[in-house]
């Protein structure tokens, strides 16, 4: 069997690390031109086989559990941060059960309650931290990533994480989060354990964070704390199929994992979203008008959004979809190959007459962002154009239906496919697919909605910010926006 072609590189062990690390999409599009949809590159001694396009996504994300393993690809990065016994530090079947337990904290009822709690957090932040109000309207230029990181952590902690976490959003807690973050970088991915201070601080922060969640559970048991429904409550009492209950420590570690999964993905997405609004006054105006149309009171104030409301806003929804199309927070999804994977002929380079086989021991890499930005699939692919998702009445074929029918993908409000062979997968696909999508949509809709209701945004720089790929999550570089209170 023929192995996929290997990307040319000068330095044997180092391979393509510099190019891939600097701009993974540029690297992948260029390699696709040279080698086709499936190729292997060397990354610090590892053999990474990229499989591109909807079929490539399917090969990796739809792979059998006997053939591909997420835990073997991620555990050395995630276990020191989340803690032992959960997510990628346990057999896949246990992770699947943990994801079911987590869904109990993301039911419609829970999301309704979360929706009612988020706006107050935004208003408190606008008045006390951002300090741009009707009385003091600005303009004021801010680092939007910083602002959104704070709004996301406040709204998530008040809702998903629970009252006690919000009440303890102290300097100490922020420091622990920062130390965990600094242990969650490409360096940690490449070198799980180095004798560096950041690694030591990561380990100490994990322990302190875990103890903090455990103390909350202990106090709740004695009836010392009252609280709304939240994730800790949803997880307590969960029992694996074999009869083993989740321990407090398991729950603590799952809570850390959820914080890490939801914080940067959503703060990056909302930042990109606001940056596009600041650079596109027409869409910003329409988005404000959508808020007025659905929620405006005659006296110029707004009524709060319910969870149901958040699912009925065509333009808001399209803006989030379009932002995730161009700025999927996760550029590469990895799996370790456990058994040789036969690549269908249709995916191998057309000049090859033999099918490829990806050898055991390689990593297989999915990059849904490549098909999401592929000019062969999308009209005017590089342009942020939320209107592409809208048709009259807001209903359209899914991106996947259009793709399967051989059409260019241009719209699809309200129905993005969940299949593993799709050109649009910002939340992944298959058994490891994201379960936070609805929470993320709720949070993005409410937080951005509150920003748009209260502020006019303008670009503080003429150039749209460049992308920073040096972090685990795809972030905007030096993202400045000018806020001015609407009066
Ligand atoms: C998995 C993206 C928000 C929890 C994933 C995956 C992606 C993703 C691409 C698949 C990873 C893989 O296959 O290896 C996103 C994006 C988000 C977001 C773009 C926001 C815009 C959230 C939130 C939560 C969350 C808010 C929690 C409340 C999870 C969990 C998994 C997951 C538990 C499953 C991991 C697995 O099964 O291996 N997410 N996510 N995510 N996400 Fe999210």
Coordinates of C-alpha atoms and ligand atoms in Angstrom, one line a residue:
X1 CA 0.0 0.0 0.0
X2 CA 1.1 3.5 -0.8
X3 CA 1.4 6.0 2.1
X4 CA 0.3 9.6 1.4
X5 CA 2.9 11.9 -0.1
X6 CA 5.2 13.6 2.5
X7 CA 5.4 17.4 2.3
X8 CA 8.9 18.6 1.3
X9 CA 11.0 19.9 4.2
X10 CA 14.7 20.7 4.8
X11 CA 15.2 19.7 8.4
X12 CA 14.3 16.0 9.2
X13 CA 12.8 16.0 12.7
X14 CA 11.6 19.6 12.7
X15 CA 9.8 19.2 9.4
X16 CA 7.1 21.8 8.5
X17 CA 6.7 23.0 12.1
X18 CA 7.5 26.6 11.4
X19 CA 5.3 27.0 8.4
X20 CA 2.3 25.1 9.9
X21 CA 2.6 26.9 13.2
X22 CA 2.7 30.3 11.6
X23 CA -0.2 30.0 9.3
X24 CA -1.8 26.5 9.2
X25 CA -4.4 27.5 6.6
X26 CA -1.9 29.0 4.1
X27 CA 0.2 25.9 4.6
X28 CA -2.7 23.5 4.0
X29 CA -4.1 25.3 1.0
X30 CA -0.6 25.3 -0.6
X31 CA 0.0 21.7 0.2
X32 CA -3.4 20.8 -1.3
X33 CA -2.4 22.5 -4.6
X34 CA 0.8 20.4 -4.6
X35 CA -0.2 17.0 -3.2
X36 CA -4.0 16.8 -3.3
X37 CA -6.4 16.5 -0.4
X38 CA -4.4 13.9 1.6
X39 CA -0.7 14.4 2.5
X40 CA 1.6 13.9 5.5
X41 CA 3.8 16.6 7.1
X42 CA 6.4 16.2 9.8
X43 CA 5.8 18.1 13.0
X44 CA 8.7 17.8 15.5
X45 CA 9.1 14.1 14.8
X46 CA 5.4 13.3 14.5
X47 CA 3.8 12.2 11.2
X48 CA 0.7 14.3 10.7
X49 CA -1.6 13.1 7.8
X50 CA -4.0 15.9 6.8
X51 CA -7.2 14.9 5.1
X52 CA -9.0 17.9 3.6
X53 CA -12.5 18.6 2.3
X54 CA -15.8 17.2 3.4
X55 CA -14.6 13.7 2.6
X56 CA -11.4 14.2 4.5
X57 CA -13.3 15.5 7.5
X58 CA -15.4 12.4 7.3
X59 CA -12.4 10.1 7.2
X60 CA -11.1 11.5 10.4
X61 CA -14.2 12.8 12.4
X62 CA -16.4 9.8 11.2
X63 CA -13.5 7.3 11.9
X64 CA -14.3 4.2 13.9
X65 CA -13.2 4.2 17.5
X66 CA -11.1 1.1 16.7
X67 CA -9.2 3.1 14.1
X68 CA -8.8 6.6 15.5
X69 CA -8.3 7.9 19.0
X70 CA -8.8 11.4 20.4
X71 CA -7.6 10.5 23.8
X72 CA -4.2 9.3 22.5
X73 CA -3.9 12.6 20.6
X74 CA -4.9 14.9 23.4
X75 CA -4.4 13.4 26.9
X76 CA -0.8 14.7 27.4
X77 CA -2.1 18.2 26.9
X78 CA -5.5 18.1 28.6
X79 CA -5.0 15.8 31.6
X80 CA -2.6 18.1 33.5
X81 CA -5.1 20.9 33.0
X82 CA -8.4 19.2 33.5
X83 CA -7.3 16.6 36.1
X84 CA -7.4 12.8 36.0
X85 CA -10.2 10.4 35.4
X86 CA -12.3 12.3 32.9
X87 CA -12.5 13.4 29.2
X88 CA -9.3 12.1 27.6
X89 CA -7.9 10.4 30.7
X90 CA -10.5 7.5 30.5
X91 CA -11.8 5.1 27.9
X92 CA -13.8 6.6 25.1
X93 CA -17.0 5.0 26.3
X94 CA -16.7 6.8 29.6
X95 CA -16.3 10.2 27.8
X96 CA -19.4 9.4 25.8
X97 CA -21.3 8.9 29.1
X98 CA -19.8 12.0 30.6
X99 CA -21.1 14.0 27.6
X100 CA -24.6 12.6 28.3
X101 CA -24.3 13.7 31.9
X102 CA -23.2 17.2 30.8
X103 CA -26.3 17.5 28.5
X104 CA -28.4 17.4 31.7
X105 CA -26.9 20.8 32.5
X106 CA -27.8 22.1 29.0
X107 CA -31.5 21.2 28.8
X108 CA -34.0 23.7 27.4
X109 CA -35.0 24.4 31.0
X110 CA -31.4 25.1 32.0
X111 CA -30.8 27.3 28.9
X112 CA -34.0 29.3 29.7
X113 CA -32.8 30.0 33.2
X114 CA -29.3 30.9 31.9
X115 CA -30.9 33.4 29.4
X116 CA -32.6 35.2 32.2
X117 CA -29.3 35.6 34.1
X118 CA -26.9 36.8 31.4
X119 CA -28.1 40.4 30.7
X120 CA -27.6 41.6 34.2
X121 CA -24.0 40.5 34.1
X122 CA -23.5 42.5 30.8
X123 CA -25.1 45.6 32.3
X124 CA -23.0 45.4 35.5
X125 CA -19.9 45.1 33.3
X126 CA -20.8 47.9 31.0
X127 CA -21.5 50.3 34.0
X128 CA -18.7 49.3 36.4
X129 CA -15.8 48.0 34.3
X130 CA -16.2 49.3 30.7
X131 CA -17.6 52.6 32.1
X132 CA -19.2 53.7 28.9
X133 CA -22.7 54.8 29.7
X134 CA -25.3 57.2 28.5
X135 CA -24.0 59.7 31.0
X136 CA -20.4 59.1 29.9
X137 CA -20.8 57.9 26.3
X138 CA -17.3 57.9 25.0
X139 CA -16.0 57.3 22.4
X140 CA -13.5 54.9 23.9
X141 CA -11.2 52.5 22.2
X142 CA -10.8 49.1 23.8
X143 CA -9.1 45.8 23.2
X144 CA -12.2 43.8 22.2
X145 CA -10.7 40.4 23.0
X146 CA -10.1 41.6 26.5
X147 CA -13.6 42.9 26.9
X148 CA -15.2 39.8 25.4
X149 CA -13.1 37.5 27.5
X150 CA -14.4 39.2 30.6
X151 CA -18.0 39.2 29.4
X152 CA -17.9 35.6 28.5
X153 CA -16.3 34.5 31.8
X154 CA -18.8 36.5 33.8
X155 CA -21.9 35.2 31.9
X156 CA -20.7 31.6 31.9
X157 CA -19.7 31.7 35.5
X158 CA -23.0 33.1 36.6
X159 CA -25.0 30.5 34.7
X160 CA -23.2 27.2 33.8
X161 CA -20.7 27.4 36.6
X162 CA -23.1 28.5 39.3
X163 CA -23.6 31.2 41.8
X164 CA -20.6 30.4 44.0
X165 CA -18.1 30.5 41.2
X166 CA -19.5 33.9 40.1
X167 CA -19.3 35.2 43.7
X168 CA -15.7 34.1 43.8
X169 CA -14.7 35.7 40.5
X170 CA -11.9 37.3 42.4
X171 CA -8.5 38.2 41.4
X172 CA -7.3 34.8 42.7
X173 CA -9.7 32.9 40.5
X174 CA -8.7 35.0 37.4
X175 CA -5.1 34.2 38.2
X176 CA -5.8 30.4 38.4
X177 CA -7.6 30.6 35.0
X178 CA -4.6 32.4 33.6
X179 CA -2.2 29.8 35.0
X180 CA -4.3 27.0 33.5
X181 CA -4.4 28.9 30.1
X182 CA -0.6 29.2 30.1
X183 CA -0.5 25.4 30.5
X184 CA -2.7 25.0 27.5
X185 CA -0.5 26.1 24.6
X186 CA 1.1 24.6 21.5
X187 CA 4.3 24.3 23.5
X188 CA 2.5 22.1 26.1
X189 CA 1.0 20.1 23.2
X190 CA 4.4 19.4 21.8
X191 CA 6.2 19.0 25.2
X192 CA 3.8 17.8 27.9
X193 CA 6.3 18.1 30.7
X194 CA 9.2 20.6 30.8
X195 CA 10.9 21.9 34.0
X196 CA 9.5 25.4 33.5
X197 CA 7.7 27.6 36.0
X198 CA 4.6 27.8 33.7
X199 CA 4.2 24.0 33.9
X200 CA 4.6 24.1 37.7
X201 CA 2.0 26.9 38.0
X202 CA -0.3 24.9 35.7
X203 CA -0.2 21.9 38.1
X204 CA -0.7 24.1 41.2
X205 CA -3.6 25.9 39.6
X206 CA -5.3 22.6 38.6
X207 CA -5.2 21.4 42.2
X208 CA -6.5 24.6 43.7
X209 CA -9.3 24.9 41.1
X210 CA -10.3 21.3 41.7
X211 CA -10.3 21.8 45.5
X212 CA -12.4 25.0 45.0
X213 CA -15.2 23.1 43.1
X214 CA -15.0 20.3 45.6
X215 CA -15.6 22.7 48.5
X216 CA -18.6 24.1 46.7
X217 CA -20.1 20.6 46.5
X218 CA -19.3 19.9 50.1
X219 CA -21.0 23.1 51.2
X220 CA -24.0 22.4 49.0
X221 CA -24.4 19.1 50.7
X222 CA -24.7 20.7 54.1
X223 CA -27.4 23.0 52.7
X224 CA -25.1 26.0 53.3
X225 CA -25.5 27.3 49.7
X226 CA -28.6 28.1 47.7
X227 CA -28.3 28.3 43.9
X228 CA -30.2 28.1 40.7
X229 CA -30.0 25.0 38.5
X230 CA -26.5 24.8 37.1
X231 CA -23.9 22.3 35.8
X232 CA -22.6 21.1 39.1
X233 CA -26.1 20.3 40.2
X234 CA -26.8 18.5 36.9
X235 CA -23.7 16.3 37.3
X236 CA -24.1 15.4 40.9
X237 CA -25.8 12.1 41.2
X238 CA -24.8 10.9 37.7
X239 CA -24.0 7.2 37.6
X240 CA -22.1 5.3 34.9
X241 CA -23.8 2.3 33.3
X242 CA -21.6 0.0 35.3
X243 CA -23.0 1.5 38.5
X244 CA -20.0 3.7 39.5
X245 CA -21.2 7.2 40.5
X246 CA -19.3 10.3 39.4
X247 CA -17.1 11.4 42.3
X248 CA -16.8 15.0 43.4
X249 CA -13.3 15.0 42.0
X250 CA -14.6 13.8 38.6
X251 CA -17.2 16.6 38.6
X252 CA -14.5 19.1 39.6
X253 CA -12.3 18.0 36.7
X254 CA -15.2 18.0 34.3
X255 CA -16.1 21.6 35.3
X256 CA -12.5 22.7 34.6
X257 CA -12.7 20.9 31.2
X258 CA -16.0 22.8 30.4
X259 CA -14.4 26.1 31.4
X260 CA -11.5 25.5 29.0
X261 CA -13.8 24.3 26.2
X262 CA -16.1 27.2 26.4
X263 CA -14.1 30.3 27.4
X264 CA -11.7 30.9 24.5
X265 CA -13.9 29.5 21.8
X266 CA -16.7 31.9 22.7
X267 CA -14.6 34.9 23.5
X268 CA -12.7 34.5 20.2
X269 CA -15.9 34.1 18.2
X270 CA -17.6 37.1 19.8
X271 CA -14.5 39.3 19.3
X272 CA -14.3 38.4 15.6
X273 CA -18.0 39.1 15.3
X274 CA -17.7 42.6 16.8
X275 CA -14.7 43.3 14.7
X276 CA -16.6 42.5 11.6
X277 CA -19.5 44.7 12.8
X278 CA -17.1 47.6 13.4
X279 CA -15.8 47.2 9.9
X280 CA -19.2 46.7 8.3
X281 CA -21.6 49.5 9.3
X282 CA -24.4 48.3 7.0
X283 CA -24.6 44.9 8.8
X284 CA -24.2 46.6 12.2
X285 CA -27.2 48.8 11.4
X286 CA -29.3 45.9 10.3
X287 CA -28.4 43.9 13.3
X288 CA -29.4 46.9 15.6
X289 CA -32.7 47.1 13.6
X290 CA -33.3 43.4 14.1
X291 CA -33.1 44.0 17.9
X292 CA -35.4 47.0 17.7
X293 CA -37.9 45.0 15.5
X294 CA -38.1 42.0 17.8
X295 CA -37.5 43.6 21.3
X296 CA -37.9 47.3 21.1
X297 CA -40.3 49.1 23.4
X298 CA -42.0 52.3 22.3
X299 CA -40.0 54.3 24.8
X300 CA -36.7 53.3 23.1
X301 CA -35.8 50.6 25.7
X302 CA -35.6 46.9 25.0
X303 CA -37.3 43.9 26.5
X304 CA -35.1 41.0 27.6
X305 CA -34.5 38.1 25.2
X306 CA -35.7 34.6 26.3
X307 CA -34.0 31.5 25.2
X308 CA -36.7 30.9 22.6
X309 CA -36.2 34.4 21.3
X310 CA -32.6 33.8 20.7
X311 CA -33.3 31.1 18.2
X312 CA -35.6 33.2 16.0
X313 CA -33.2 36.0 14.9
X314 CA -32.3 35.4 11.3
X315 CA -29.5 38.0 11.0
X316 CA -28.0 37.4 14.4
X317 CA -27.9 33.7 13.6
X318 CA -26.4 34.3 10.2
X319 CA -23.7 36.5 11.6
X320 CA -22.6 33.9 14.1
X321 CA -22.6 31.2 11.4
X322 CA -20.6 33.4 9.1
X323 CA -18.1 34.4 11.8
X324 CA -17.6 30.7 12.6
X325 CA -17.1 29.9 8.9
X326 CA -14.2 32.3 8.6
X327 CA -12.9 32.0 12.1
X328 CA -13.4 28.5 13.4
X329 CA -11.7 28.7 16.8
X330 CA -10.1 25.3 16.3
X331 CA -8.0 25.1 13.2
X332 CA -6.8 21.5 13.5
X333 CA -8.5 18.5 15.0
X334 CA -6.2 15.6 15.8
X335 CA -6.6 11.8 16.2
X336 CA -4.0 9.2 16.7
X337 CA -4.3 6.4 14.1
X338 CA -4.7 3.0 15.8
X339 CA -5.1 0.8 12.7
X340 CA -4.2 1.6 9.1
X341 CA -6.8 3.7 7.4
X342 CA -7.6 3.1 3.8
X343 CA -8.2 6.4 2.0
X344 CA -10.9 6.2 -0.7
X345 CA -9.6 6.5 -4.2
X346 CA -11.8 9.6 -4.7
X347 CA -9.8 11.4 -2.0
X348 CA -6.3 10.5 -3.2
X349 CA -4.5 12.7 -5.7
X350 CA -6.0 12.1 -9.2
X351 CA -2.6 11.1 -10.6
X352 CA -2.3 8.2 -8.2
X353 CA -3.7 4.9 -9.4
X354 CA -3.4 3.2 -6.0
X355 CA -5.4 4.0 -2.9
X356 CA -3.5 5.5 0.0
X357 CA -3.2 3.9 3.4
X358 CA -2.5 6.0 6.4
X359 CA -0.2 4.0 8.6
X360 CA -0.8 3.2 12.3
X361 CA 1.1 5.5 14.6
X362 CA 0.5 8.6 12.4
X363 CA -1.8 11.4 13.5
X364 CA -4.8 12.2 11.2
X365 CA -5.7 15.9 11.1
X366 CA -9.0 17.3 10.1
X367 CA -9.2 21.0 9.3
X368 CA -12.9 21.9 8.7
X369 CA -11.8 25.5 8.3
X370 CA -10.2 24.7 5.0
X371 CA -13.5 23.5 3.4
X372 CA -15.3 26.4 5.2
X373 CA -13.1 28.8 3.3
X374 CA -12.7 26.9 0.1
X375 CA -13.4 29.0 -3.0
X376 CA -14.4 25.8 -4.8
X377 CA -17.2 25.4 -2.4
X378 CA -18.3 28.9 -1.4
X379 CA -19.2 32.0 -3.4
X380 CA -16.9 34.9 -2.6
X381 CA -15.3 32.6 0.0
X382 CA -13.0 35.1 1.8
X383 CA -15.7 37.7 2.4
X384 CA -17.6 37.9 5.7
X385 CA -21.1 38.1 4.3
X386 CA -23.8 37.0 6.8
X387 CA -26.4 37.6 4.2
X388 CA -25.3 34.5 2.3
X389 CA -27.1 32.4 4.9
X390 CA -30.4 34.1 4.4
X391 CA -33.2 33.5 1.9
X392 CA -36.8 34.9 1.9
X393 CA -38.5 33.8 5.1
X394 CA -35.2 32.6 6.5
X395 CA -35.4 29.0 5.5
X396 CA -32.9 27.3 3.2
X397 CA -31.3 24.1 2.3
X398 CA -28.4 23.1 4.6
X399 CA -24.9 23.8 3.5
X400 CA -24.4 20.1 3.2
X401 CA -27.5 19.6 1.0
X402 CA -26.2 22.2 -1.3
X403 CA -22.8 20.7 -1.4
X404 CA -24.1 17.2 -2.0
X405 CA -26.2 18.5 -4.9
X406 CA -23.1 20.0 -6.4
X407 CA -24.2 23.5 -5.9
X408 CA -22.1 26.4 -4.5
X409 CA -22.9 26.9 -0.9
X410 CA -24.4 30.3 -0.3
X411 CA -27.1 30.1 2.3
X412 CA -28.7 27.8 4.9
X413 CA -30.2 29.6 7.8
X414 CA -31.5 27.5 10.6
X415 CA -30.2 24.1 9.4
X416 CA -26.6 23.4 9.3
X417 CA -25.9 19.7 8.8
X418 CA -24.5 17.6 11.7
X419 CA -23.1 14.9 9.3
X420 CA -19.5 13.9 9.3
X421 CA -19.2 14.7 5.6
X422 CA -20.0 18.3 5.4
X423 CA -18.2 21.5 4.2
X424 CA -19.2 23.3 7.4
X425 CA -18.2 22.0 10.8
X426 CA -17.0 24.6 13.2
X427 CA -18.3 22.4 16.1
X428 CA -16.6 19.3 14.7
X429 CA -18.6 16.1 13.9
X430 CA -19.1 12.5 14.9
X431 CA -18.7 11.1 18.4
X432 CA -16.5 14.0 19.6
X433 CA -18.8 16.7 18.3
X434 CA -19.3 19.7 20.5
X435 CA -22.1 19.6 23.0
X436 CA -21.7 23.3 23.9
X437 CA -23.1 24.6 20.6
X438 CA -26.5 25.7 22.0
X439 CA -24.9 27.3 25.0
X440 CA -22.4 29.1 22.8
X441 CA -25.2 30.4 20.5
X442 CA -27.2 31.5 23.5
X443 CA -24.3 33.3 25.0
X444 CA -23.1 34.9 21.8
X445 CA -26.6 36.0 20.9
X446 CA -27.2 37.6 24.3
X447 CA -23.8 39.1 24.8
X448 CA -23.5 40.6 21.3
X449 CA -27.2 41.6 21.4
X450 CA -26.5 43.6 24.6
X451 CA -23.5 45.2 23.0
X452 CA -25.3 46.2 19.8
X453 CA -28.3 47.5 21.8
X454 CA -26.1 49.8 23.9
X455 CA -23.2 50.8 21.6
X456 CA -22.2 52.0 18.2
X457 CA -19.0 50.3 17.1
X458 CA -16.4 51.7 14.8
X459 CA -13.1 50.3 13.6
X460 CA -10.1 51.7 15.4
X461 CA -7.7 50.6 12.7
X462 CA -8.2 50.8 9.0
X463 CA -6.9 47.3 8.4
X464 CA -8.9 44.3 9.6
X465 CA -6.8 42.6 12.3
X466 CA -4.6 39.7 11.3
X467 CA -4.8 36.3 12.8
X468 CA -2.8 34.9 15.7
X469 CA -2.2 31.2 15.3
X470 CA 0.4 30.9 18.1
X471 CA -2.3 30.0 20.6
X472 CA -4.5 26.9 20.8
X473 CA -7.5 29.0 19.7
X474 CA -7.5 31.2 16.5
X475 CA -7.4 34.7 17.9
X476 CA -7.4 38.2 16.3
X477 CA -4.1 40.1 16.7
X478 CA -4.3 43.5 18.4
X479 CA -8.0 43.9 18.0
X480 CA -9.1 47.4 18.7
X481 CA -12.6 48.7 18.5
X482 CA -14.1 52.1 19.4
X483 CA -17.3 51.9 21.5
X484 CA -19.7 54.8 21.8
X485 CA -22.9 54.6 23.9
X486 CA -26.1 55.0 21.9
X487 CA -28.1 57.9 23.3
Ligands
LIG1 C1 -16.0 19.5 21.3 C2 -15.8 23.8 18.9 C3 -18.0 25.9 22.7 C4 -17.8 21.7 25.2 C5 -15.7 20.5 20.3 C6 -15.1 20.2 19.0 C7 -15.1 21.4 18.4 C8 -15.7 22.4 19.2 C9 -14.5 21.7 17.0 C10 -14.6 18.9 18.5 C11 -13.2 18.6 19.0 C12 -12.7 17.2 18.4 O1 -13.3 16.6 17.6 O2 -11.5 16.9 18.8 C13 -16.5 24.7 19.7 C14 -16.8 26.1 19.3 C15 -17.4 26.7 20.4 C16 -17.5 25.7 21.5 C17 -16.4 26.7 18.0 C18 -17.9 28.1 20.6 C19 -18.1 29.0 19.6 C20 -18.2 25.0 23.7 C21 -18.8 25.2 25.0 C22 -18.7 24.0 25.7 C23 -18.1 23.1 24.8 C24 -19.5 26.5 25.4 C25 -19.3 23.7 27.0 C26 -20.3 24.2 27.6 C27 -17.3 20.8 24.3 C28 -17.2 19.4 24.7 C29 -16.7 18.7 23.5 C30 -16.5 19.7 22.5 C31 -17.6 18.7 26.0 C32 -16.5 17.2 23.4 C33 -15.1 16.8 23.3 C34 -15.0 15.3 22.8 O3 -16.0 14.6 22.7 O4 -13.8 14.9 22.6 N1 -16.0 21.8 20.4 N2 -16.9 24.5 21.0 N3 -17.7 23.7 23.6 N4 -16.9 21.0 23.0 FE1 -17.0 22.7 22.0

